[in-house]
Amino acid sequence: MGERIVIVGAGPAGLRAGERLRERGFGGELIVVGEEPYRPYHRPGLIKPLLTGKMRPRDLRLPVLTDLDATWRYNTRATHLVPEEHVLHLPGGEEIRYDGLVIATGAQARHLPGAPRQDPRVHVMRTVADAVAVQKSLSRTRAGVAIIGGGFVAGELASAVRSLGRDATIIMRGSSMLRHVPGDDFGETVHALHEAHGVQVVTGAWVQHWVPQPDGIAMHLNTGQVVFAGCVVLAVGSVPAVSWLRGSGLILDDGIMCGPTCHAIGASDIVVAGDAARWPNLRFDTAPRRVEHWLNAVEMGRAAADNLLAGQESAKPYTPLPRFWTEQHGMRIQGAGTPALAKDTVLLTGPVAVGRRVTGYVTGGNLVGLIGWDTPPGMLKWTRELEKQTTKAMRLRLARRTPTRPAHDVTTRMPLAALNHEHPPAAYHEHPPAPTSHERRDPTPTFGELPPAPHGFPPPHEPPYRHHPAHPPAYDDDFPTTFDEIPPVFEELPPTFYELPPTR
Amino acid sequence: MTRYRLSVDNDRCRRYGICAAEAAQLFRLTQNGGLRYLRAVPSDAVPAAEAAVRSCPTLAIDLEER
């Protein structure tokens, strides 16, 4: 790798990319350019912890695990990029030449057309500055808060507002909250959860007339209702922060289009990580998508750094199993995979009541996603299963795509002959037996009883995106209570429980 | 040889168990949803501990050198 790598974007993706570059031994110059005046911080903590005062902005700073030895350019917004000259342009005509570039500029809160943004009581919620402004707004009024939108941010905001004892109204266009999750009952349950905690939820609604007044804002809805609020937060999604790349030659289409290895299409020395990246996650299919969840920024930053150092030829595709969570009124909702791709759902575990339920999301006989309600142990177990299944499905799909070429699994560089038989790994160094007709058939698992993972399946040579312990313990039963050298001192944190109040 | 020490903030931790997924040898969720973890990190588990710190949904994990 060359002399200088520049990271554009000082959020989690940029920070973790920088760390990984140093971890891997990159000894050249590292420059991090960030438009905000802050060190990288924890965005999920902006809503509940910051608004309720549990954390202050400086508590949200991300811990740095490897010394970056970098030049940090805060308060600096990149103006444009000239990839063929390998030059990044900063304000005032400043130019920085790079040998490698990591783009991690993330996303911005989407504007709501018609909303009076000049009014100090109207906010978006994306940055620390936004969150502090909302806090100030809340302190200046006793009237309620109106939240426009029906996604994760809207729900978390409503929960934070209610936990402060203030009135909250959600105004949303759609008919159900969190609508990217297929299935009606998910949205209905979330809706019921909010109403049970005193949130007024108005669906199928948008603001037709905004009427700012001295003590608040009156919103005249299409439904005929009028909502009055002392503070309004627009939570209508986010748009990738890529307008600075217009004219650069990079392909911008709801984010920066990338290949499977995080490399920007058309540039071998540029990788993209986080909310701005639109890339094909080969774990599921070849359609490029953006993943807006926090953990993806962390993981993709590391993978992008690895792949920038490896070069496009030897880079491994970034094929994460996405994981996400949201907490609404104390209820922890967790997800894994891509439920949005599913055609069907299947109940994997849990009683009839909502708590402890894990729902599987299935398409074409394959499990592609999970959602769990307040059941981290269940999610832990099923996420491991989902990862195993999707890994296998991915490898078989990739093998089938190039049947004639001597095959190498692109994710691990192991001979693909190893995938299609049940013998232990040692056997394939000699002549592996030809796959039998049994293995050629697409497995159609019956849920409730997932098919056993094929034994002898070689572990990934180097996990694409995180470290696996060599022999992960099975659940609960055989967790070792003593280690060979270091006697354990276990700290026990009592569980926290959540239960839905009985319905009226 | 530097030793590393883990601690988890009881108030911030919401027992999501992402740490248990990243570092199963250091963190585990109990059957009823509590969290147990090892304070003293074996040196071969340090990368996993760092992964847990990075991935924690609530910034609840602190990894300290001693």
XYZ file of C-alpha atoms in Angstrom:
570
model
C 0.000 0.000 0.000
C 1.121 3.551 -0.673
C 2.155 6.418 1.522
C -1.070 8.125 2.462
C -4.618 6.990 3.144
C -7.355 9.551 3.633
C -10.596 8.764 5.451
C -13.471 11.091 4.610
C -15.973 10.931 7.426
C -15.222 10.919 11.148
C -18.059 8.711 12.294
C -17.942 5.090 13.465
C -17.166 3.690 10.008
C -14.273 6.062 9.511
C -12.871 5.514 12.996
C -13.008 1.724 12.819
C -11.504 1.798 9.327
C -8.596 3.840 10.617
C -8.087 1.510 13.544
C -8.092 -1.514 11.301
C -5.557 0.045 8.956
C -3.156 0.514 11.862
C -3.948 -2.916 13.282
C -2.983 -4.426 9.942
C 0.319 -2.613 10.036
C -0.279 0.281 7.666
C 2.624 2.552 8.522
C 1.994 5.471 6.206
C 0.232 8.744 6.792
C -3.405 8.681 7.854
C -5.694 11.703 7.566
C -9.272 11.757 8.837
C -11.571 14.496 7.560
C -14.841 15.117 9.428
C -17.477 17.759 8.834
C -18.671 17.858 12.442
C -16.609 19.544 15.132
C -16.665 16.405 17.310
C -14.694 13.249 17.672
C -16.571 10.146 16.499
C -19.573 9.493 18.690
C -22.302 6.935 19.332
C -25.308 7.945 17.309
C -27.850 5.508 18.825
C -27.279 7.188 22.178
C -28.495 10.537 20.897
C -32.147 9.796 21.306
C -33.021 8.227 24.612
C -29.837 8.580 26.677
C -29.127 12.144 25.627
C -32.666 13.492 25.627
C -33.428 11.990 29.011
C -30.166 13.280 30.411
C -28.690 9.894 31.215
C -25.698 10.646 29.078
C -24.038 13.887 28.119
C -22.542 14.466 24.679
C -19.043 13.639 25.890
C -20.230 10.306 27.292
C -21.124 9.365 23.737
C -17.596 9.551 22.423
C -16.550 6.260 20.860
C -13.758 4.436 22.667
C -10.642 4.248 20.523
C -9.056 0.810 20.750
C -5.981 1.262 18.565
C -3.959 4.437 18.404
C -4.632 5.947 15.012
C -1.631 8.247 14.848
C -3.662 10.281 12.379
C -4.129 13.888 11.430
C -7.679 14.855 12.339
C -9.356 17.581 10.300
C -12.559 18.431 12.161
C -15.117 20.965 11.003
C -13.936 20.280 7.472
C -16.335 19.267 4.772
C -14.832 17.726 1.632
C -15.914 19.774 -1.387
C -15.224 17.356 -4.216
C -13.166 14.447 -5.436
C -11.132 13.816 -8.579
C -10.545 10.053 -8.582
C -8.437 9.914 -11.742
C -5.978 12.353 -10.169
C -6.320 10.733 -6.720
C -7.019 14.124 -5.191
C -9.510 15.077 -2.490
C -10.554 18.720 -2.464
C -11.267 20.588 0.757
C -12.647 24.132 1.168
C -10.544 27.054 0.104
C -8.761 25.230 -2.679
C -6.939 22.814 -0.393
C -6.032 19.572 -2.124
C -4.965 16.302 -0.576
C -3.434 13.624 -2.722
C -4.110 10.066 -1.591
C -2.900 6.569 -2.337
C -6.007 5.089 -0.824
C -9.341 6.615 0.138
C -12.058 5.510 2.546
C -15.387 7.257 2.055
C -17.477 7.126 5.219
C -19.551 10.266 5.039
C -22.737 8.587 6.183
C -26.141 10.123 5.754
C -28.124 13.242 6.540
C -31.610 13.578 7.929
C -34.094 13.795 5.085
C -35.953 17.056 4.657
C -39.740 17.093 4.783
C -40.995 19.334 1.966
C -43.115 22.162 3.329
C -41.818 21.986 6.886
C -40.805 25.438 8.204
C -37.161 24.623 8.914
C -36.388 28.232 9.780
C -38.587 27.915 12.874
C -36.371 27.051 15.876
C -38.983 24.639 17.175
C -38.727 22.406 14.103
C -35.914 19.879 14.209
C -34.386 16.862 12.581
C -32.582 14.189 14.566
C -29.280 12.998 13.237
C -26.336 14.703 14.911
C -25.286 15.702 18.393
C -26.139 19.304 17.491
C -29.664 18.219 16.543
C -30.121 16.325 19.787
C -28.908 19.208 21.923
C -31.239 21.550 20.043
C -34.201 19.243 20.683
C -33.298 19.142 24.367
C -33.276 22.940 24.484
C -36.571 23.113 22.637
C -38.156 20.711 25.083
C -37.023 22.785 27.998
C -38.611 25.917 26.552
C -42.142 24.622 26.237
C -44.649 22.698 28.266
C -46.640 21.712 25.230
C -46.233 18.297 23.685
C -43.889 17.012 21.022
C -44.984 16.080 17.517
C -42.906 13.511 15.659
C -43.350 13.186 11.923
C -42.425 9.712 10.706
C -43.040 6.070 11.508
C -39.635 4.409 11.622
C -37.072 3.507 14.271
C -36.101 7.087 15.082
C -39.717 8.196 15.369
C -40.555 5.350 17.726
C -37.483 5.885 19.889
C -38.145 9.602 20.077
C -41.727 9.010 21.156
C -40.479 6.647 23.865
C -37.940 9.169 25.127
C -40.519 11.950 25.206
C -42.993 9.803 27.129
C -40.373 8.742 29.616
C -39.885 12.448 30.367
C -43.566 12.653 31.123
C -44.308 14.812 28.113
C -47.049 14.362 25.503
C -46.015 12.782 22.230
C -47.857 12.532 18.940
C -46.618 10.498 15.996
C -47.867 11.650 12.609
C -47.108 9.165 9.863
C -48.015 8.671 6.227
C -48.124 4.902 6.282
C -50.694 2.702 7.853
C -48.300 0.974 10.226
C -45.050 1.710 11.988
C -41.732 0.131 11.014
C -43.334 -0.895 7.750
C -40.162 -2.293 6.137
C -40.720 -5.381 8.219
C -43.181 -7.573 6.336
C -46.291 -8.892 8.001
C -49.133 -6.856 9.462
C -48.915 -7.938 13.048
C -45.435 -6.523 13.556
C -46.548 -2.985 12.800
C -49.755 -3.497 14.767
C -47.866 -4.667 17.825
C -45.548 -1.677 17.715
C -48.537 0.615 17.303
C -50.229 -0.985 20.303
C -47.041 -0.632 22.301
C -46.946 3.101 21.674
C -50.619 3.632 22.425
C -50.264 1.648 25.632
C -47.686 4.200 26.710
C -49.811 7.193 25.940
C -48.442 8.124 22.533
C -51.039 9.471 20.165
C -50.404 7.749 16.821
C -52.014 9.213 13.731
C -51.645 7.036 10.647
C -52.304 7.782 7.001
C -51.602 11.399 7.814
C -49.400 14.258 6.697
C -49.258 17.958 7.415
C -51.103 20.075 4.875
C -50.669 23.419 6.589
C -48.053 24.517 9.042
C -49.147 27.377 11.261
C -46.352 28.573 13.548
C -47.669 30.482 16.545
C -45.981 32.253 19.463
C -46.286 29.328 21.867
C -46.067 26.411 19.466
C -46.790 25.075 16.025
C -50.205 24.064 14.795
C -50.224 21.389 12.114
C -53.349 20.962 10.031
C -53.426 17.373 8.797
C -55.045 15.917 5.702
C -57.351 14.010 8.041
C -58.854 17.246 9.282
C -57.182 16.969 12.677
C -55.078 19.764 14.079
C -52.064 18.824 16.175
C -50.449 21.475 18.341
C -46.907 20.989 19.601
C -44.186 22.990 21.302
C -41.503 21.015 19.539
C -41.617 19.169 16.217
C -39.105 16.573 15.095
C -38.951 15.422 11.492
C -37.978 11.757 11.464
C -38.684 10.891 7.850
C -35.591 8.931 7.039
C -32.109 9.795 5.863
C -30.345 10.411 2.587
C -26.742 9.389 1.902
C -24.327 12.314 2.199
C -22.844 12.022 -1.255
C -23.710 15.248 -3.029
C -20.069 16.297 -2.657
C -19.218 13.466 -5.063
C -21.302 14.780 -7.936
C -19.127 15.066 -10.994
C -16.470 12.783 -9.567
C -17.358 9.882 -11.817
C -18.385 7.641 -8.957
C -21.831 6.175 -9.487
C -24.329 7.832 -7.153
C -27.702 6.143 -6.852
C -29.083 6.240 -3.352
C -25.539 6.056 -2.078
C -22.217 5.223 -3.708
C -22.428 2.094 -5.843
C -19.808 -0.446 -4.842
C -18.793 -3.966 -5.669
C -19.024 -6.815 -3.199
C -15.678 -5.891 -1.640
C -16.653 -2.327 -0.666
C -14.634 -0.887 -3.554
C -16.405 1.982 -5.287
C -17.308 0.921 -8.793
C -14.748 2.334 -11.184
C -12.045 3.047 -8.623
C -9.562 0.521 -7.329
C -8.171 2.756 -4.584
C -11.480 3.901 -3.084
C -13.553 1.931 -0.617
C -16.818 2.983 0.988
C -18.170 2.040 4.388
C -21.340 2.699 6.361
C -24.581 4.469 5.515
C -23.251 5.942 2.275
C -22.300 2.592 0.752
C -24.610 0.704 -1.565
C -23.160 -2.702 -2.216
C -24.257 -6.254 -3.090
C -24.230 -8.397 0.028
C -23.506 -11.777 -1.567
C -24.800 -13.472 1.550
C -28.293 -12.861 0.179
C -28.126 -11.891 -3.488
C -26.429 -9.572 -5.951
C -28.712 -6.557 -5.604
C -26.849 -3.562 -4.181
C -28.395 -2.140 -1.030
C -27.642 0.297 1.736
C -27.749 -0.925 5.299
C -28.448 1.945 7.647
C -27.915 0.197 10.934
C -25.275 1.212 13.421
C -23.454 -2.096 13.599
C -22.946 -2.155 9.852
C -20.957 1.068 10.014
C -18.670 -0.509 12.609
C -18.203 -3.770 10.720
C -18.002 -2.315 7.245
C -15.367 0.193 8.323
C -13.091 -2.683 9.286
C -13.861 -4.754 6.217
C -13.318 -1.790 3.907
C -9.927 -1.122 5.494
C -8.911 -4.760 5.046
C -9.998 -4.703 1.434
C -8.328 -1.401 0.656
C -5.034 -2.881 1.850
C -5.630 -6.161 0.035
C -6.354 -4.569 -3.328
C -9.344 -5.384 -5.476
C -7.977 -8.676 -6.817
C -7.392 -10.320 -3.461
C -10.081 -8.570 -1.453
C -12.772 -10.722 0.129
C -16.406 -9.808 -0.394
C -17.991 -8.151 2.603
C -20.869 -10.458 3.424
C -22.161 -9.563 6.868
C -25.235 -10.845 8.562
C -26.832 -7.483 9.410
C -27.927 -7.080 13.014
C -30.042 -4.275 14.358
C -32.070 -3.293 17.379
C -34.392 -0.631 18.642
C -35.800 0.008 22.083
C -39.280 1.415 22.293
C -40.852 2.063 25.695
C -38.426 -0.339 27.296
C -39.199 -3.138 24.845
C -36.087 -4.396 23.101
C -36.822 -5.328 19.509
C -33.923 -7.049 17.771
C -33.426 -8.101 14.195
C -30.926 -9.996 12.105
C -30.539 -10.635 8.402
C -32.920 -9.018 5.956
C -36.542 -9.525 7.004
C -37.564 -7.076 4.268
C -36.651 -9.676 1.618
C -39.001 -12.279 3.004
C -42.265 -13.503 1.571
C -43.352 -15.484 4.613
C -42.916 -15.590 8.333
C -42.629 -18.519 10.658
C -42.799 -18.535 14.419
C -39.516 -19.973 15.659
C -39.952 -19.844 19.365
C -41.843 -18.261 22.168
C -45.260 -18.386 23.698
C -48.373 -16.830 22.254
C -47.681 -13.556 24.043
C -45.379 -11.064 22.404
C -42.512 -11.241 24.861
C -39.805 -13.841 24.077
C -41.119 -14.334 20.576
C -38.679 -14.882 17.704
C -40.140 -14.710 14.222
C -38.275 -16.135 11.268
C -38.506 -14.478 7.857
C -38.401 -16.899 4.979
C -38.177 -16.664 1.230
C -37.938 -19.557 -1.195
C -37.537 -22.034 1.622
C -34.567 -20.153 3.068
C -34.465 -18.352 6.370
C -33.294 -14.820 5.601
C -34.170 -12.815 8.675
C -35.241 -12.773 12.296
C -37.058 -10.422 14.634
C -37.178 -10.968 18.355
C -39.211 -9.229 21.007
C -37.447 -8.740 24.307
C -35.631 -12.034 23.997
C -31.886 -11.583 23.639
C -31.075 -15.221 24.513
C -33.420 -16.412 21.784
C -31.966 -13.939 19.315
C -28.428 -14.987 20.170
C -29.205 -18.603 19.427
C -31.259 -18.017 16.283
C -28.834 -15.457 14.893
C -26.070 -18.051 15.046
C -28.339 -20.453 13.215
C -29.269 -17.827 10.648
C -25.622 -17.085 10.054
C -24.819 -20.753 9.481
C -27.727 -21.206 7.108
C -27.138 -18.078 5.087
C -23.413 -18.829 4.856
C -24.130 -22.232 3.436
C -26.782 -20.898 1.061
C -24.345 -18.250 -0.121
C -21.549 -20.692 -0.812
C -23.798 -23.042 -2.717
C -25.237 -20.186 -4.733
C -21.786 -18.888 -5.609
C -20.617 -22.368 -6.508
C -23.538 -22.871 -8.873
C -22.846 -19.620 -10.646
C -19.538 -20.821 -12.106
C -19.907 -24.570 -12.523
C -17.216 -24.991 -15.147
C -14.375 -23.071 -13.601
C -12.205 -24.815 -11.008
C -14.000 -23.397 -8.101
C -12.818 -21.412 -5.173
C -15.258 -20.136 -2.648
C -14.784 -16.391 -2.917
C -15.487 -15.860 0.735
C -12.810 -18.136 2.123
C -10.569 -19.165 -0.785
C -11.178 -22.810 0.110
C -11.729 -25.331 -2.651
C -15.427 -25.617 -3.309
C -15.193 -29.393 -3.574
C -15.172 -29.286 0.206
C -18.668 -27.850 0.302
C -20.599 -30.650 -1.268
C -19.865 -33.721 0.791
C -20.076 -34.830 4.367
C -16.573 -36.154 4.968
C -14.294 -34.414 7.450
C -11.972 -31.751 5.991
C -8.887 -34.006 5.837
C -10.505 -36.077 3.105
C -10.549 -33.357 0.535
C -6.817 -33.094 0.320
C -6.869 -36.396 -1.608
C -9.671 -37.093 -4.034
C -12.934 -35.836 -2.643
C -15.862 -38.092 -3.554
C -18.206 -36.636 -6.142
C -21.243 -35.014 -4.600
C -24.145 -37.423 -4.454
C -27.533 -36.623 -5.904
C -28.786 -36.122 -2.340
C -26.570 -33.122 -1.843
C -27.467 -31.573 -5.181
C -31.075 -31.183 -4.140
C -31.962 -27.857 -2.600
C -32.675 -28.541 1.039
C -36.166 -27.451 2.006
C -36.019 -27.243 5.728
C -39.085 -27.765 7.797
C -39.082 -25.171 10.494
C -39.574 -26.073 14.068
C -36.870 -28.561 13.291
C -34.051 -27.050 11.335
C -31.887 -29.510 9.405
C -28.601 -30.235 11.153
C -25.612 -28.267 9.910
C -23.446 -30.498 7.703
C -20.553 -31.806 9.728
C -17.084 -31.558 8.322
C -17.976 -28.163 6.926
C -14.691 -26.294 7.094
C -14.753 -23.153 9.227
C -14.005 -19.919 7.378
C -10.302 -19.450 6.944
C -10.597 -15.873 8.005
C -14.022 -14.637 8.943
C -14.990 -11.835 6.613
C -16.136 -9.484 9.246
C -15.506 -10.571 12.757
C -13.540 -12.819 15.016
C -14.981 -16.198 15.856
C -13.796 -17.924 19.003
C -12.139 -21.184 18.013
C -14.633 -23.384 19.797
C -17.687 -21.413 20.778
C -19.366 -23.066 23.741
C -22.853 -24.474 23.295
C -25.627 -22.646 25.057
C -25.720 -22.748 28.827
C -24.828 -26.385 29.494
C -21.135 -26.691 28.900
C -19.876 -23.168 29.474
C -16.614 -23.756 31.294
C -16.577 -22.527 34.836
C -12.829 -22.510 35.134
C -10.131 -21.505 32.713
C -6.774 -23.148 32.766
C -4.650 -20.262 33.832
C -6.809 -17.396 34.942
C -9.380 -18.110 37.599
C -12.613 -16.463 36.567
C -14.285 -13.813 38.593
C -17.810 -13.636 37.355
C -19.822 -10.520 37.747
C -23.507 -11.056 37.541
C -25.856 -8.405 36.285
C -29.494 -9.135 37.094
C -31.829 -9.381 34.131
C -34.165 -6.566 33.228
C -37.671 -7.557 32.407
C -40.283 -6.034 30.247
C -43.938 -6.995 30.093
C -46.665 -5.463 28.013
C -49.450 -4.106 30.188
C -52.711 -5.985 29.742
C -54.737 -4.687 26.820
C -57.848 -2.716 27.548
C 2.791 -8.427 29.424
C -0.192 -6.119 29.533
C -3.290 -7.553 31.031
C -6.734 -6.412 30.094
C -9.750 -5.984 32.316
C -13.381 -5.808 31.311
C -16.154 -3.977 33.041
C -19.757 -3.463 32.022
C -21.819 -0.470 33.108
C -24.924 -1.891 34.776
C -27.078 1.118 33.883
C -26.110 1.363 30.248
C -26.182 -2.377 29.558
C -29.516 -3.511 28.201
C -28.493 -7.178 27.918
C -28.822 -7.303 24.148
C -26.030 -9.854 24.092
C -24.205 -8.546 21.050
C -21.073 -8.934 23.198
C -21.906 -12.614 23.678
C -22.092 -13.004 19.916
C -18.731 -11.259 19.406
C -16.860 -12.793 22.334
C -18.596 -15.943 23.498
C -15.626 -16.884 25.657
C -15.985 -13.682 27.668
C -19.700 -12.828 27.735
C -22.776 -14.925 28.002
C -26.462 -14.389 28.446
C -28.141 -16.430 31.130
C -31.378 -18.286 30.470
C -33.493 -15.529 31.995
C -31.672 -12.754 30.184
C -28.976 -11.627 32.595
C -25.397 -11.077 31.548
C -22.330 -12.776 32.948
C -18.817 -11.863 31.926
C -15.227 -12.496 32.763
C -13.337 -9.608 34.246
C -9.837 -10.793 33.401
C -9.347 -11.170 29.667
C -7.026 -13.954 28.457
C -4.554 -12.478 25.982
C -5.870 -14.558 23.074
C -9.340 -13.138 23.724
C -8.330 -9.493 23.463
C -9.404 -9.072 19.808
C -12.768 -10.564 20.673
C -13.065 -8.238 23.664
C -12.317 -5.290 21.405
C -14.980 -6.469 18.973
C -17.447 -6.555 21.849
C -16.547 -3.005 22.896
C -17.019 -1.737 19.338
C -20.325 -3.510 18.838
C -22.098 -2.841 22.131
C -25.420 -1.094 21.397
C -25.145 1.136 24.440
C -21.376 1.762 24.860
C -21.578 -0.158 28.100
C -18.306 -2.079 27.895
C -14.981 -0.749 29.053
C -11.738 -2.554 28.244
C -8.877 -1.353 30.347
C -5.171 -2.117 30.247
C -3.538 -2.867 33.559
